[in-house]
């Protein structure tokens, strides 16, 4: 029995450590936002390396930080009840967001002998949005009680793109033109710790509870998406004269695109063995002592917890896409 109790305690401490590992903040705070601000800078030039070779470049960087907010927004939802719209959700909503964007680009080009050009382009963009939402009002499933809903979300998107391209005029009988490019791009989207927390209160006493039969338990999401794309392209143009002496063209080209995407998600939900009793202050919901194992004897037998976190089934996938294309045409 002692061995089983020790093993149960070790497992309980491991479960408690998982709960304590999360950042405890579940509801928004109110504070003043700074002034929106941004800046940008760029530089560029071209120069003759030799009599027949010209080099040019352009580089730039930009930064933007914006804050948005509204209070006393009205959000309502209805459901179809036997052909009649029935009120389901009626809340006053406050929403604030902070958006930050970084961007940079580098373009370089080399032109030689007036017939050949090679260019290199680099683009980087990073955008993040931090959002906080508070909703207070009524939910039909918990009639007679004040419904509170909170959401905290941070999402970050990033793209990097590299392209090497060329244009060449070939001195055949009629000047043919070859265009080619090779590009590689990576995109990511990261959502660390998106949080949802809902509860309802007695409007007279202020006592709070979580009704799992009416809305979702407190939940946290961790999501990440990564995608790589490779693109190779070739276009050939060959001018010629028609039998009537008019200028015409033969064109053909090839293209290959390879993409690979990887998406991972982890979702954690909070449970409780005492009906989420300590809800007077939502920010005290997952304080460290809440995860302390309660040893026997108790009505459950074994160890129990005021609050615990467990992982829900996840939705992960990997995907690949290959596209080959070609064309041919006459311009007569």
CSV table of C-alpha atoms in Angstrom, one decimal, residues 33-181:
chain,number,residue,atom,x,y,z
A,33,UNK,CA,-1.8,52.5,-24.5
A,34,UNK,CA,1.2,54.4,-25.9
A,35,UNK,CA,0.8,56.6,-29.0
A,36,UNK,CA,0.8,54.8,-32.3
A,37,UNK,CA,4.2,55.2,-34.0
A,38,UNK,CA,6.2,54.0,-37.0
A,39,UNK,CA,9.4,54.7,-38.9
A,40,UNK,CA,11.0,53.6,-42.2
A,41,UNK,CA,14.3,54.1,-44.0
A,42,UNK,CA,15.7,53.2,-47.3
A,43,UNK,CA,18.8,53.6,-49.4
A,44,UNK,CA,19.7,52.8,-53.0
A,45,UNK,CA,22.1,53.6,-55.8
A,46,UNK,CA,23.6,52.4,-59.0
A,47,UNK,CA,27.1,52.5,-60.3
A,48,UNK,CA,29.2,51.5,-63.3
A,49,UNK,CA,31.6,48.7,-62.4
A,50,UNK,CA,33.1,48.8,-65.9
A,51,UNK,CA,32.0,50.3,-69.2
A,52,UNK,CA,29.7,47.3,-69.8
A,53,UNK,CA,28.6,46.4,-66.3
A,54,UNK,CA,26.2,48.3,-64.1
A,55,UNK,CA,25.3,47.4,-60.5
A,56,UNK,CA,22.3,48.7,-58.6
A,57,UNK,CA,20.8,48.1,-55.2
A,58,UNK,CA,17.9,49.1,-53.0
A,59,UNK,CA,17.5,48.3,-49.3
A,60,UNK,CA,14.8,49.4,-46.8
A,61,UNK,CA,13.4,48.7,-43.4
A,62,UNK,CA,10.1,49.7,-41.7
A,63,UNK,CA,8.5,49.4,-38.3
A,64,UNK,CA,4.9,50.1,-37.2
A,65,UNK,CA,3.2,49.7,-33.9
A,66,UNK,CA,-0.6,50.4,-33.6
A,67,UNK,CA,-3.1,50.2,-30.7
A,68,UNK,CA,-6.8,49.7,-31.2
A,69,UNK,CA,-9.6,49.6,-28.6
A,70,UNK,CA,-13.4,49.7,-28.2
A,71,UNK,CA,-15.6,49.5,-25.2
A,72,UNK,CA,-19.4,49.0,-24.8
A,73,UNK,CA,-19.6,47.0,-28.0
A,74,UNK,CA,-22.8,44.9,-28.3
A,75,UNK,CA,-22.5,41.3,-29.4
A,76,UNK,CA,-25.5,39.0,-29.8
A,77,UNK,CA,-26.0,35.5,-31.1
A,78,UNK,CA,-29.2,33.7,-32.0
A,79,UNK,CA,-30.1,30.1,-32.7
A,80,UNK,CA,-32.7,28.5,-34.8
A,81,UNK,CA,-35.4,27.0,-32.6
A,82,UNK,CA,-38.0,25.3,-34.8
A,83,UNK,CA,-37.8,28.0,-37.4
A,84,UNK,CA,-37.8,30.9,-34.9
A,85,UNK,CA,-34.6,32.9,-34.0
A,86,UNK,CA,-34.1,32.6,-30.2
A,87,UNK,CA,-31.6,34.8,-28.3
A,88,UNK,CA,-28.6,32.8,-27.1
A,89,UNK,CA,-25.9,35.3,-26.2
A,90,UNK,CA,-26.2,39.0,-25.3
A,91,UNK,CA,-23.0,40.6,-24.0
A,92,UNK,CA,-21.3,44.0,-23.7
A,93,UNK,CA,-17.8,43.5,-25.2
A,94,UNK,CA,-14.5,45.4,-24.8
A,95,UNK,CA,-11.7,44.5,-27.1
A,96,UNK,CA,-8.1,45.9,-27.3
A,97,UNK,CA,-5.3,44.9,-29.7
A,98,UNK,CA,-1.7,45.8,-30.3
A,99,UNK,CA,-0.3,45.2,-33.7
A,100,UNK,CA,3.5,45.3,-34.4
A,101,UNK,CA,5.0,44.9,-37.9
A,102,UNK,CA,8.6,44.7,-39.0
A,103,UNK,CA,9.5,44.7,-42.7
A,104,UNK,CA,12.7,44.8,-44.7
A,105,UNK,CA,13.8,44.3,-48.3
A,106,UNK,CA,17.0,44.0,-50.3
A,107,UNK,CA,17.1,44.2,-54.1
A,108,UNK,CA,20.3,43.9,-56.1
A,109,UNK,CA,20.8,43.9,-59.9
A,110,UNK,CA,23.6,43.4,-62.3
A,111,UNK,CA,23.3,44.4,-66.0
A,112,UNK,CA,26.0,43.7,-68.5
A,113,UNK,CA,26.5,44.3,-72.2
A,114,UNK,CA,22.9,45.8,-72.4
A,115,UNK,CA,21.6,42.3,-73.1
A,116,UNK,CA,21.8,40.5,-69.8
A,117,UNK,CA,20.3,41.1,-66.3
A,118,UNK,CA,20.6,39.2,-63.1
A,119,UNK,CA,18.7,40.2,-60.0
A,120,UNK,CA,18.4,39.1,-56.4
A,121,UNK,CA,15.5,40.0,-54.2
A,122,UNK,CA,15.0,39.4,-50.5
A,123,UNK,CA,11.9,40.2,-48.5
A,124,UNK,CA,11.2,39.7,-44.8
A,125,UNK,CA,8.0,40.6,-43.0
A,126,UNK,CA,7.0,39.9,-39.4
A,127,UNK,CA,3.6,40.8,-38.0
A,128,UNK,CA,2.2,40.1,-34.5
A,129,UNK,CA,-1.1,40.9,-32.9
A,130,UNK,CA,-1.9,40.8,-29.2
A,131,UNK,CA,-5.6,40.7,-28.4
A,132,UNK,CA,-7.6,40.9,-25.2
A,133,UNK,CA,-11.4,40.5,-25.1
A,134,UNK,CA,-13.9,40.8,-22.2
A,135,UNK,CA,-17.6,40.0,-22.5
A,136,UNK,CA,-20.2,40.6,-19.7
A,137,UNK,CA,-23.9,39.8,-20.1
A,138,UNK,CA,-26.2,36.9,-20.4
A,139,UNK,CA,-26.2,33.4,-21.8
A,140,UNK,CA,-29.5,31.6,-22.4
A,141,UNK,CA,-28.1,28.3,-21.0
A,142,UNK,CA,-27.4,29.9,-17.6
A,143,UNK,CA,-30.5,32.1,-17.3
A,144,UNK,CA,-30.6,34.4,-14.3
A,145,UNK,CA,-26.9,34.6,-13.9
A,146,UNK,CA,-24.3,37.0,-15.2
A,147,UNK,CA,-22.1,35.4,-17.9
A,148,UNK,CA,-18.4,36.4,-18.1
A,149,UNK,CA,-16.1,35.5,-20.9
A,150,UNK,CA,-12.5,36.3,-21.4
A,151,UNK,CA,-10.0,35.7,-24.2
A,152,UNK,CA,-6.3,36.4,-24.5
A,153,UNK,CA,-4.6,35.7,-27.8
A,154,UNK,CA,-1.2,36.4,-29.4
A,155,UNK,CA,-0.5,35.4,-33.0
A,156,UNK,CA,2.7,35.9,-34.9
A,157,UNK,CA,3.2,35.6,-38.7
A,158,UNK,CA,6.5,35.7,-40.5
A,159,UNK,CA,7.5,35.3,-44.2
A,160,UNK,CA,11.0,35.2,-45.8
A,161,UNK,CA,11.4,35.2,-49.5
A,162,UNK,CA,14.5,34.8,-51.7
A,163,UNK,CA,14.5,35.1,-55.5
A,164,UNK,CA,17.3,34.9,-58.1
A,165,UNK,CA,16.2,35.8,-61.6
A,166,UNK,CA,17.7,36.6,-64.9
A,167,UNK,CA,16.8,38.0,-68.3
A,168,UNK,CA,18.9,37.4,-71.4
A,169,UNK,CA,18.6,38.5,-75.0
A,170,UNK,CA,20.3,36.1,-77.4
A,171,UNK,CA,21.6,37.5,-80.7
A,172,UNK,CA,20.1,35.0,-83.1
A,173,UNK,CA,18.7,36.0,-86.4
A,174,UNK,CA,15.9,37.4,-84.4
A,175,UNK,CA,16.7,38.4,-80.9
A,176,UNK,CA,15.3,35.7,-78.6
A,177,UNK,CA,14.7,36.4,-74.9
A,178,UNK,CA,15.1,34.0,-72.0
A,179,UNK,CA,13.6,34.7,-68.6
A,180,UNK,CA,14.2,32.5,-65.6
A,181,UNK,CA,13.8,32.6,-61.8
